[in-house]
Coordinates of C-alpha atoms in Angstrom, one line a residue:
M1051 CA 10.4 -9.3 -12.2
C1052 CA 13.5 -7.0 -11.2
V1053 CA 15.5 -7.2 -7.6
R1054 CA 16.2 -4.2 -5.9
L1055 CA 19.0 -4.0 -2.9
L1056 CA 17.8 -2.9 0.2
L1057 CA 17.8 1.2 0.3
L1058 CA 18.3 2.4 3.7
I1059 CA 17.7 5.9 4.2
P1060 CA 20.9 7.4 6.1
L1061 CA 19.8 8.8 9.4
L1062 CA 21.7 12.0 10.0
F1063 CA 25.6 10.6 9.2
G1064 CA 24.1 7.0 10.3
L1065 CA 22.0 5.8 12.4
I1066 CA 21.9 7.9 15.7
L1067 CA 19.7 6.8 19.0
T1068 CA 19.3 9.6 21.4
R1069 CA 18.2 7.9 24.6
F1070 CA 16.6 9.9 27.5
P1071 CA 15.9 7.9 30.8
A1072 CA 12.9 8.5 32.9
D1073 CA 13.9 10.2 36.3
T1074 CA 12.2 7.1 38.2
P1075 CA 13.3 3.6 38.2
P1076 CA 11.4 1.4 36.2
Q1077 CA 8.0 0.3 37.5
N1078 CA 6.4 -3.0 37.2
I1079 CA 3.2 -2.8 35.4
A1080 CA 0.4 -4.6 37.2
S1081 CA -2.3 -4.3 34.7
E1082 CA -2.5 -4.3 31.1
A1083 CA -3.8 -0.8 31.2
A1084 CA -2.3 1.6 28.8
W1085 CA 0.1 4.3 29.3
T1086 CA -0.3 7.5 27.7
W1087 CA 1.9 10.8 27.0
V1088 CA 1.8 14.3 27.6
N1089 CA 3.8 17.2 27.1
T1090 CA 5.1 20.6 28.7
D1091 CA 7.1 23.1 26.7
S1092 CA 10.0 20.8 27.9
Q1093 CA 9.0 17.5 28.6
I1094 CA 7.2 14.4 27.6
V1095 CA 5.6 12.6 30.6
A1096 CA 4.4 9.2 30.6
L1097 CA 1.5 8.3 32.6
H1098 CA -0.1 5.2 34.2
P1099 CA -3.9 5.0 35.2
D1100 CA -2.9 4.2 38.7
G1101 CA -1.2 7.9 39.0
T1102 CA 2.1 6.8 38.3
T1103 CA 4.3 9.5 36.2
N1104 CA 7.7 9.6 34.8
I1105 CA 9.5 12.0 32.9
I1106 CA 11.3 10.6 29.9
Y1107 CA 12.4 13.4 27.9
D1108 CA 13.6 16.7 29.1
Q1109 CA 15.0 19.8 26.8
P1110 CA 14.0 23.2 27.5
D1111 CA 11.7 24.9 25.3
R1112 CA 11.5 21.9 22.6
F1113 CA 7.9 21.7 22.2
L1114 CA 7.2 25.1 23.1
D1115 CA 3.3 25.8 23.0
R1116 CA 2.5 22.8 20.9
N1117 CA 0.6 19.7 21.5
L1118 CA 2.4 16.3 20.3
L1119 CA 0.8 14.0 17.9
G1120 CA 0.7 10.4 19.0
W1121 CA -0.4 6.8 18.1
R1122 CA -0.7 4.3 20.6
L1123 CA 1.3 1.0 19.4
S1124 CA 0.6 -1.3 22.6
P1125 CA 0.0 -0.8 26.1
I1126 CA 3.5 0.4 26.8
Q1127 CA 4.5 1.7 23.6
G1128 CA 3.7 4.6 21.0
L1129 CA 5.0 6.9 18.7
L1130 CA 5.0 10.6 19.1
L1131 CA 5.4 13.2 16.5
L1132 CA 6.5 16.7 16.4
N1133 CA 5.7 18.8 13.7
E1134 CA 8.6 21.0 12.6
D1135 CA 9.0 23.2 9.3
E1136 CA 11.6 21.1 7.7
F1137 CA 11.2 18.0 8.9
N1138 CA 9.4 15.8 11.5
I1139 CA 11.1 13.6 14.5
Y1140 CA 9.5 10.3 15.2
M1141 CA 9.9 9.3 18.7
V1142 CA 9.6 5.6 19.6
V1143 CA 8.1 5.9 23.4
T1144 CA 8.1 3.5 26.5
P1145 CA 7.0 4.3 29.7
H1146 CA 10.9 4.7 30.6
E1147 CA 12.5 5.8 27.5
V1148 CA 12.3 7.8 24.3
Q1149 CA 14.4 7.0 21.2
I1150 CA 14.5 10.0 18.5
V1151 CA 14.8 8.7 15.2
P1152 CA 16.0 11.8 13.0
F1153 CA 15.0 11.6 9.0
D1154 CA 17.0 13.1 6.4
V1155 CA 13.8 14.0 4.4
P1156 CA 10.6 15.9 4.7
M1157 CA 8.1 13.7 6.3
R1158 CA 4.3 14.2 6.4
G1159 CA 4.5 12.7 9.7
W1160 CA 1.3 10.2 9.4
P1161 CA 1.7 6.2 10.3
V1162 CA -0.7 4.7 7.8
E1163 CA -0.3 1.1 8.3
I1164 CA 1.2 -0.6 11.3
Q1165 CA 2.4 -4.4 11.6
L1166 CA 4.8 -4.4 14.6
P1167 CA 7.6 -3.9 14.5
Y1168 CA 7.3 -2.0 10.9
V1169 CA 5.2 1.1 10.6
L1170 CA 4.6 2.6 7.0
V1171 CA 4.9 6.1 6.9
M1172 CA 4.9 8.7 4.3
S1173 CA 6.8 11.7 2.9
H1174 CA 5.5 15.2 2.7
G1175 CA 3.3 16.3 -0.2
S1176 CA 0.1 14.9 -1.7
H1177 CA 1.5 12.0 -3.5
N1178 CA 4.3 10.6 -1.2
T1179 CA 7.4 8.1 -1.1
P1180 CA 6.2 5.3 1.3
Y1181 CA 8.8 4.3 4.0
V1182 CA 8.6 1.5 6.3
L1183 CA 10.2 2.2 9.9
N1184 CA 11.5 -0.8 12.1
I1185 CA 10.7 0.8 15.5
E1186 CA 13.0 -2.0 17.2
T1187 CA 16.1 -0.9 15.0
L1188 CA 15.1 2.3 13.7
E1189 CA 16.0 1.1 10.3
V1190 CA 14.1 2.9 7.5
Q1191 CA 13.5 1.7 4.2
A1192 CA 12.0 3.6 1.1
L1193 CA 9.8 1.8 -0.6
S1194 CA 9.3 2.2 -4.7
G1195 CA 7.1 4.6 -6.3
Y1196 CA 4.4 7.0 -5.0
M1197 CA 1.1 6.8 -2.9
P1198 CA -1.5 9.3 -2.4
A1199 CA -1.8 11.0 1.1
W1200 CA -3.8 8.8 3.7
E1201 CA -3.1 5.4 1.3
S1202 CA -3.7 2.4 3.2
E1203 CA -5.4 0.2 0.8
G1204 CA -2.6 -0.8 -1.7
L1205 CA -0.2 -2.4 1.0
R1206 CA -0.3 -5.4 2.8
F1207 CA 1.9 -6.8 5.4
L1208 CA 1.9 -10.8 5.1
P1209 CA 1.7 -13.2 7.9
D1210 CA 5.5 -13.9 8.3
A1211 CA 5.8 -10.7 9.7
E1212 CA 8.7 -9.8 7.4
T1213 CA 7.3 -9.4 3.9
V1214 CA 5.0 -6.7 2.4
R1215 CA 3.3 -6.5 -0.8
Y1216 CA 2.2 -2.7 -1.9
L1217 CA 0.5 -1.4 -5.1
S1218 CA 2.3 2.1 -6.1
Y1219 CA 2.0 4.7 -8.5
D1220 CA 5.3 4.8 -10.9
E1221 CA 5.0 8.6 -11.2
E1222 CA 3.8 11.3 -8.7
L1223 CA 0.3 11.6 -10.1
N1224 CA -2.3 9.1 -10.0
D1225 CA -3.3 8.8 -13.5
S1226 CA 0.5 6.9 -13.9
G1227 CA 1.1 3.3 -14.4
V1228 CA 0.9 1.3 -11.0
T1229 CA 2.6 -1.9 -9.7
L1230 CA 2.7 -4.5 -7.4
W1231 CA 5.7 -5.0 -5.5
E1232 CA 6.7 -7.5 -3.0
R1233 CA 9.6 -6.8 -0.5
N1234 CA 11.3 -8.7 2.0
L1235 CA 12.1 -6.3 5.0
T1236 CA 14.8 -8.5 6.6
T1237 CA 16.8 -8.9 3.4
G1238 CA 15.9 -6.2 1.6
E1239 CA 14.8 -8.1 -1.7
E1240 CA 12.2 -6.7 -3.6
V1241 CA 10.4 -8.1 -7.0
A1242 CA 7.6 -6.7 -9.3
L1243 CA 4.7 -9.1 -9.2
F1244 CA 2.5 -7.4 -11.9
S1245 CA 2.3 -3.8 -13.3
Q1246 CA -0.2 -1.8 -15.4
D1247 CA 0.4 1.3 -17.6
H1248 CA -2.1 3.4 -15.9
A1249 CA -4.1 3.8 -12.6
P1250 CA -7.0 1.6 -12.2
V1251 CA -10.4 2.9 -12.6
S1252 CA -13.3 2.0 -10.4
S1253 CA -16.9 1.3 -11.9
I1254 CA -18.6 3.1 -9.1
V1255 CA -16.6 6.8 -9.7
P1256 CA -18.6 9.1 -11.6
G1257 CA -17.0 10.1 -14.9
N1258 CA -14.5 7.2 -14.2
F1259 CA -11.7 9.5 -12.7
P1260 CA -8.7 7.9 -11.4
V1261 CA -9.1 8.2 -7.8
S1262 CA -6.9 7.3 -4.2
L1263 CA -6.4 3.5 -4.0
E1264 CA -7.9 3.4 -0.8
E1265 CA -11.5 3.9 -2.5
N1266 CA -11.2 2.4 -5.4
L1267 CA -13.3 -0.6 -6.2
A1268 CA -11.1 -1.7 -9.2
L1269 CA -8.4 -2.8 -6.6
L1270 CA -9.1 -5.4 -4.0
A1271 CA -6.4 -7.0 -1.7
S1272 CA -7.1 -9.5 1.4
P1273 CA -6.2 -8.4 4.8
D1274 CA -3.3 -10.7 4.9
G1275 CA -1.9 -9.7 1.6
Q1276 CA -2.4 -13.5 0.1
A1277 CA -4.7 -12.1 -2.8
W1278 CA -4.7 -9.3 -5.1
W1279 CA -7.4 -8.3 -8.2
L1280 CA -6.6 -5.7 -10.5
A1281 CA -9.3 -4.6 -13.0
D1282 CA -9.1 -2.2 -15.8
G1283 CA -10.9 -1.3 -19.1
W1284 CA -14.3 -0.2 -17.5
T1285 CA -16.9 -0.5 -20.2
P1286 CA -20.3 1.1 -19.3
D1287 CA -23.6 -0.9 -19.9
H1288 CA -25.3 1.4 -22.5
D1289 CA -28.7 -0.4 -22.5
T1290 CA -29.1 0.9 -18.6
P1291 CA -29.2 4.6 -17.5
A1292 CA -27.0 3.7 -14.2
E1293 CA -23.3 5.0 -14.7
T1294 CA -22.1 1.9 -12.3
D1295 CA -23.7 -0.6 -15.1
G1296 CA -20.9 -2.2 -17.0
S1297 CA -18.1 -4.7 -17.0
Y1298 CA -14.1 -4.5 -17.3
Q1299 CA -12.1 -5.5 -20.2
T1300 CA -9.0 -7.2 -18.4
M1301 CA -8.5 -8.2 -14.9
Q1302 CA -5.0 -9.5 -13.5
T1303 CA -4.8 -11.4 -9.8
F1304 CA -2.1 -12.6 -7.8
G1305 CA -2.2 -15.3 -5.2
D1306 CA -4.9 -17.3 -3.3
T1307 CA -7.9 -15.6 -5.4
D1308 CA -11.4 -16.4 -4.7
E1309 CA -13.3 -16.8 -8.4
R1310 CA -16.6 -16.0 -7.3
I1311 CA -14.7 -12.5 -6.1
T1312 CA -12.9 -12.4 -9.6
E1313 CA -16.2 -12.9 -11.6
A1314 CA -18.3 -10.4 -9.6
L1315 CA -15.2 -7.8 -10.1
Y1316 CA -15.0 -8.5 -13.6
D1317 CA -18.7 -8.3 -14.2
G1318 CA -19.0 -4.7 -12.3
L1319 CA -21.0 -6.1 -9.5
I1320 CA -18.7 -5.4 -6.5
W1321 CA -20.6 -2.4 -4.6
S1322 CA -18.6 -2.1 -1.6
K1323 CA -15.5 -3.1 0.4
G1324 CA -14.1 -2.7 4.1
A1325 CA -13.1 -4.8 7.1
G1326 CA -11.6 -7.8 4.6
W1327 CA -15.0 -8.1 2.5
V1328 CA -16.8 -6.8 -0.5
I1329 CA -20.5 -6.7 -1.6
A1330 CA -21.6 -7.9 -4.6
Y1331 CA -24.9 -6.5 -5.8
D1332 CA -26.4 -6.3 -9.0
S1333 CA -27.9 -2.8 -9.1
S1334 CA -29.9 -3.5 -12.2
C1335 CA -32.1 -5.8 -10.2
V1336 CA -36.0 -4.4 -11.1
P1337 CA -38.1 -3.7 -8.2
D1338 CA -40.1 -6.8 -8.3
C1339 CA -36.9 -9.4 -8.0
S1340 CA -35.2 -10.8 -4.9
R1341 CA -33.6 -7.6 -3.2
E1342 CA -30.3 -9.5 -1.6
F1343 CA -26.8 -8.9 -1.7
S1344 CA -23.7 -11.1 -0.8
A1345 CA -20.7 -10.1 1.1
Y1346 CA -17.7 -12.3 0.2
A1347 CA -14.5 -12.8 2.6
L1348 CA -11.5 -11.5 0.7
S1349 CA -9.8 -14.0 2.2
R1350 CA -10.6 -17.8 3.7
G1351 CA -13.6 -17.8 0.9
G1352 CA -16.2 -17.1 3.6
I1353 CA -19.6 -16.2 1.8
I1354 CA -22.8 -14.4 4.0
T1355 CA -26.0 -13.7 1.9
Y1356 CA -28.1 -10.8 3.1
R1357 CA -32.1 -11.0 2.0
N1358 CA -34.9 -8.7 2.4
V1359 CA -33.1 -5.0 1.8
E1360 CA -34.3 -2.1 0.7
P1361 CA -32.5 -1.2 -2.8
D1362 CA -31.4 2.1 -1.2
A1363 CA -30.0 0.5 2.1
V1364 CA -27.3 -1.3 0.0
P1365 CA -24.2 -0.5 2.1
T1366 CA -21.8 1.4 -0.1
Q1367 CA -19.3 1.2 2.9
I1368 CA -18.8 -1.7 5.1
R1369 CA -18.0 -0.4 8.7
T1370 CA -17.3 -4.1 10.8
M1371 CA -18.3 -7.7 10.4
T1372 CA -19.6 -9.1 13.9
S1373 CA -18.6 -12.5 15.0
K1374 CA -22.2 -13.4 14.7
G1375 CA -22.5 -12.5 11.0
Q1376 CA -23.9 -9.2 11.5
L1377 CA -22.8 -6.7 9.0
L1378 CA -22.8 -3.0 10.2
G1379 CA -22.5 -0.5 6.9
T1380 CA -23.5 3.0 5.5
D1381 CA -25.5 3.5 2.6
A1382 CA -25.4 6.1 -0.1
Q1383 CA -27.1 8.7 2.1
G1384 CA -24.8 8.5 5.1
R1385 CA -27.2 6.1 7.0
L1386 CA -26.2 3.4 9.3
W1387 CA -27.7 -0.5 9.2
L1388 CA -26.9 -3.3 11.0
Y1389 CA -27.7 -6.3 8.5
D1390 CA -28.9 -9.9 10.0
A1391 CA -29.5 -12.7 7.2
D1392 CA -33.2 -11.6 6.7
S1393 CA -33.3 -8.2 7.9
A1394 CA -31.8 -4.7 8.0
A1395 CA -32.3 -2.5 11.1
Y1396 CA -31.6 1.2 10.7
L1397 CA -29.5 2.5 13.5
G1398 CA -29.4 6.3 12.6
D1399 CA -27.1 8.5 10.5
Y1400 CA -23.4 8.3 10.5
S1401 CA -22.6 11.5 12.8
R1402 CA -21.8 14.2 11.0
T1403 CA -20.4 16.3 13.9
T1404 CA -17.7 13.3 14.6
G1405 CA -16.0 12.7 11.3
D1406 CA -13.6 9.7 11.2
Y1407 CA -13.8 10.0 15.0
A1408 CA -17.4 8.5 14.7
E1409 CA -15.9 5.1 13.6
F1410 CA -14.8 2.4 16.0
H1411 CA -12.1 2.2 18.3
E1412 CA -9.3 0.4 16.3
F1413 CA -8.6 -2.2 19.1
N1414 CA -12.0 -4.3 18.8
G1415 CA -14.6 -2.4 16.7
R1416 CA -16.9 -2.1 19.3
W1417 CA -18.2 1.4 19.6
I1418 CA -20.2 3.7 17.2
L1419 CA -22.2 7.1 17.7
T1420 CA -25.0 7.7 15.4
E1421 CA -27.8 10.6 15.1
Q1422 CA -31.4 11.3 14.5
A1423 CA -33.2 14.0 13.3
L1424 CA -35.8 15.2 16.2
E1425 CA -37.7 18.5 16.0
G1426 CA -36.4 21.9 15.3
D1427 CA -32.5 21.9 15.6
E1428 CA -32.6 18.9 18.1
R1429 CA -30.9 15.7 17.4
L1430 CA -30.8 12.3 19.0
Y1431 CA -27.4 11.0 19.9
Q1432 CA -26.9 7.3 20.5
L1433 CA -23.7 5.3 21.6
W1434 CA -24.1 1.7 20.0
D1435 CA -22.0 -1.0 21.5
I1436 CA -21.7 -3.4 18.5
F1437 CA -20.8 -6.6 20.8
T1438 CA -24.0 -6.4 22.2
G1439 CA -25.9 -4.8 19.2
Q1440 CA -27.7 -2.3 21.9
V1441 CA -27.8 1.4 22.7
V1442 CA -25.6 2.0 25.9
F1443 CA -26.7 5.7 25.9
E1444 CA -28.6 8.2 24.4
Q1445 CA -28.7 11.9 24.7
P1446 CA -31.1 14.6 22.6
A1447 CA -28.7 17.8 22.0
E1448 CA -28.2 20.5 19.6
F1449 CA -24.7 20.7 19.2
G1450 CA -23.0 17.3 18.5
F1451 CA -20.9 15.0 20.8
Y1452 CA -17.1 14.3 19.9
P1453 CA -15.9 11.0 21.4
K1454 CA -13.0 9.1 22.7
Y1455 CA -12.9 5.4 22.6
Q1456 CA -11.1 2.9 24.8
A1457 CA -11.6 -1.0 24.4
D1458 CA -14.2 -1.0 27.3
S1459 CA -15.4 2.6 27.7
A1460 CA -16.4 5.7 25.8
L1461 CA -16.2 9.2 26.5
L1462 CA -18.8 11.9 24.8
C1463 CA -18.1 15.4 25.6
Q1464 CA -19.9 18.6 24.5
Y1465 CA -17.9 21.7 24.2
Q1466 CA -18.8 24.0 26.7
T1467 CA -22.0 21.8 27.6
Q1468 CA -21.7 18.2 29.1
C1469 CA -19.5 15.0 29.0
F1470 CA -20.6 11.7 30.0
L1471 CA -18.6 8.3 30.2
Y1472 CA -20.0 4.9 29.7
D1473 CA -18.2 1.9 31.6
A1474 CA -18.9 -1.2 29.8
A1475 CA -17.5 -3.3 32.3
T1476 CA -20.0 -2.1 35.1
Q1477 CA -22.6 -1.0 32.3
Q1478 CA -22.7 2.7 34.2
T1479 CA -23.2 5.7 32.9
F1480 CA -20.9 8.7 34.6
T1481 CA -22.0 12.4 34.2
L1482 CA -18.8 14.5 34.4
P1483 CA -18.9 17.8 36.2
G1484 CA -20.3 20.2 33.9
D1485 CA -17.6 22.8 33.9
F1486 CA -14.9 20.2 32.9
A1487 CA -16.3 20.5 29.4
D1488 CA -14.4 23.3 28.4
Y1489 CA -11.1 21.3 28.6
R1490 CA -9.4 19.0 26.2
F1491 CA -10.2 15.2 27.4
D1492 CA -8.6 11.6 27.2
L1493 CA -9.4 8.7 28.7
L1494 CA -6.8 6.8 30.7
S1495 CA -9.0 3.9 31.8
N1496 CA -12.6 2.9 32.0
T1497 CA -13.3 5.3 35.1
R1498 CA -9.9 7.8 34.9
V1499 CA -10.2 10.7 32.6
L1500 CA -7.4 13.1 32.1
F1501 CA -8.3 16.6 31.0
E1502 CA -6.1 19.4 30.1
V1503 CA -6.6 23.2 31.6
G1504 CA -5.0 25.9 29.5
P1505 CA -3.3 28.9 31.0
D1506 CA -6.7 31.2 30.2
S1507 CA -8.2 29.3 32.9
A1508 CA -9.7 31.5 35.8
E1509 CA -10.4 28.7 38.4
L1510 CA -7.8 26.2 37.6
A1511 CA -4.0 26.2 37.2
S1512 CA -3.0 25.1 33.7
G1513 CA -1.9 21.5 33.3
I1514 CA -2.8 18.1 33.2
Y1515 CA -5.4 16.8 35.8
L1516 CA -6.6 12.9 36.4
L1517 CA -10.3 12.9 37.2
N1518 CA -11.8 9.7 39.0
V1519 CA -15.4 9.7 37.4
V1520 CA -16.5 7.5 40.0
T1521 CA -15.7 9.7 43.2
G1522 CA -15.3 12.9 41.2
E1523 CA -12.1 13.7 42.8
S1524 CA -9.3 15.3 40.8
Q1525 CA -5.6 16.0 40.9
L1526 CA -3.1 17.9 38.9
L1527 CA -0.6 15.5 37.7
V1528 CA 1.5 17.5 35.5
P1529 CA 1.6 21.5 35.9
A1530 CA 1.6 23.2 32.4
G1531 CA 1.4 20.0 30.7
R1532 CA -0.9 19.5 27.3
T1533 CA -2.6 16.3 26.0
V1534 CA -0.8 14.6 23.5
I1535 CA -3.6 14.5 20.5
Y1536 CA -4.0 10.8 19.5
N1537 CA -4.9 9.5 16.3
P1538 CA -7.1 6.1 16.4
L1539 CA -5.0 4.3 13.9
V1540 CA -4.6 1.3 16.3

């Protein structure tokens, strides 16, 4: 083991905090409704669902013709990002002020993992140096090694909220060695827990090429960071034609690991992972044997067995596990299934038009949008409420929907066609005015929607409008404003 001293990145000649107070005194927040932020060419404006607006940053032409990127951290806090040629500026935002964090290294700008007050971010490149930003102190720590772009599977925050464990590549190429590190983010002490002289190889990947740790089934880690598995030396089983049949030669584990998962991984039976669970399935099962698979919790030792499942319907990706023990997963054909103990219900295809945004709202994993082919080019789009296991909205259409999710509502829009909002609190569906479908939308609350009108509109002045979907009334809140483009990370 080795101990490394805390590495703090200098923030342009030391830690410089630039604060921009709001133009109005702080207002008491009467509800848990989330604030959001928009920008003009010169300003950042905080908005509350009740219509309150606070100008929290003002500098001439700072954001000229640009939409900021954003990540909500809490109802009153978020990260805003400005992409620039040399480096990015992160802004830690409250409803009443902005704190600018100047980095002295090129940053990709995408938060990957969040455990407040810490946020994992990446430097620029296909393989990145990982950094941890403390949004309270604005200190930045560089972690050891490299991670692929968009990586998060190899990093876990421990329950003590000050320790992080992560697996990183020793060199920039992902076929280099890997090391599992543990770092105390308060003291900066770092130790190597175990290492391997080359990247893990998954049994599921055709050709056994190294891939992102995010997708690699040779690496497993519990959500709380207490248990780690790293398999190596995949040996195909030449008695069967399937490339995924075989076993590993070695296995490294660390922490409180479940021996059942260790054995299944070693034997090449781990079929998929996600949401803190793994699927163990014997793909060599002959047609007349019992068709079942088991889901193992990577922490706490839970197990659920699902039976009477078609062989080609075994999930290759776990989307979520409900409180009732129902598993929502996607098979190799992109079809979504809801698995009960003794049955599997086909929900529809994973919506091709929405990409990652078709997944769940990260606050509670409630919504997902599916599609099914109808006659001709028409498809049936269905919005599922996973809390109730029901379709709450459906619409046949030739063009796909692009969803926005809140905890208790979902907004579905087709460009230049139509928009609908479903409010789970009242179980009502609202049709938004048809001509609003040309604009960029963002949910502000269950029944309040922000929409952005660009400068090329012949009917409305450009800016950010607030639409009450119940009354149909709208008002201009921020002239010449633009919506922040949010990533549904949290």
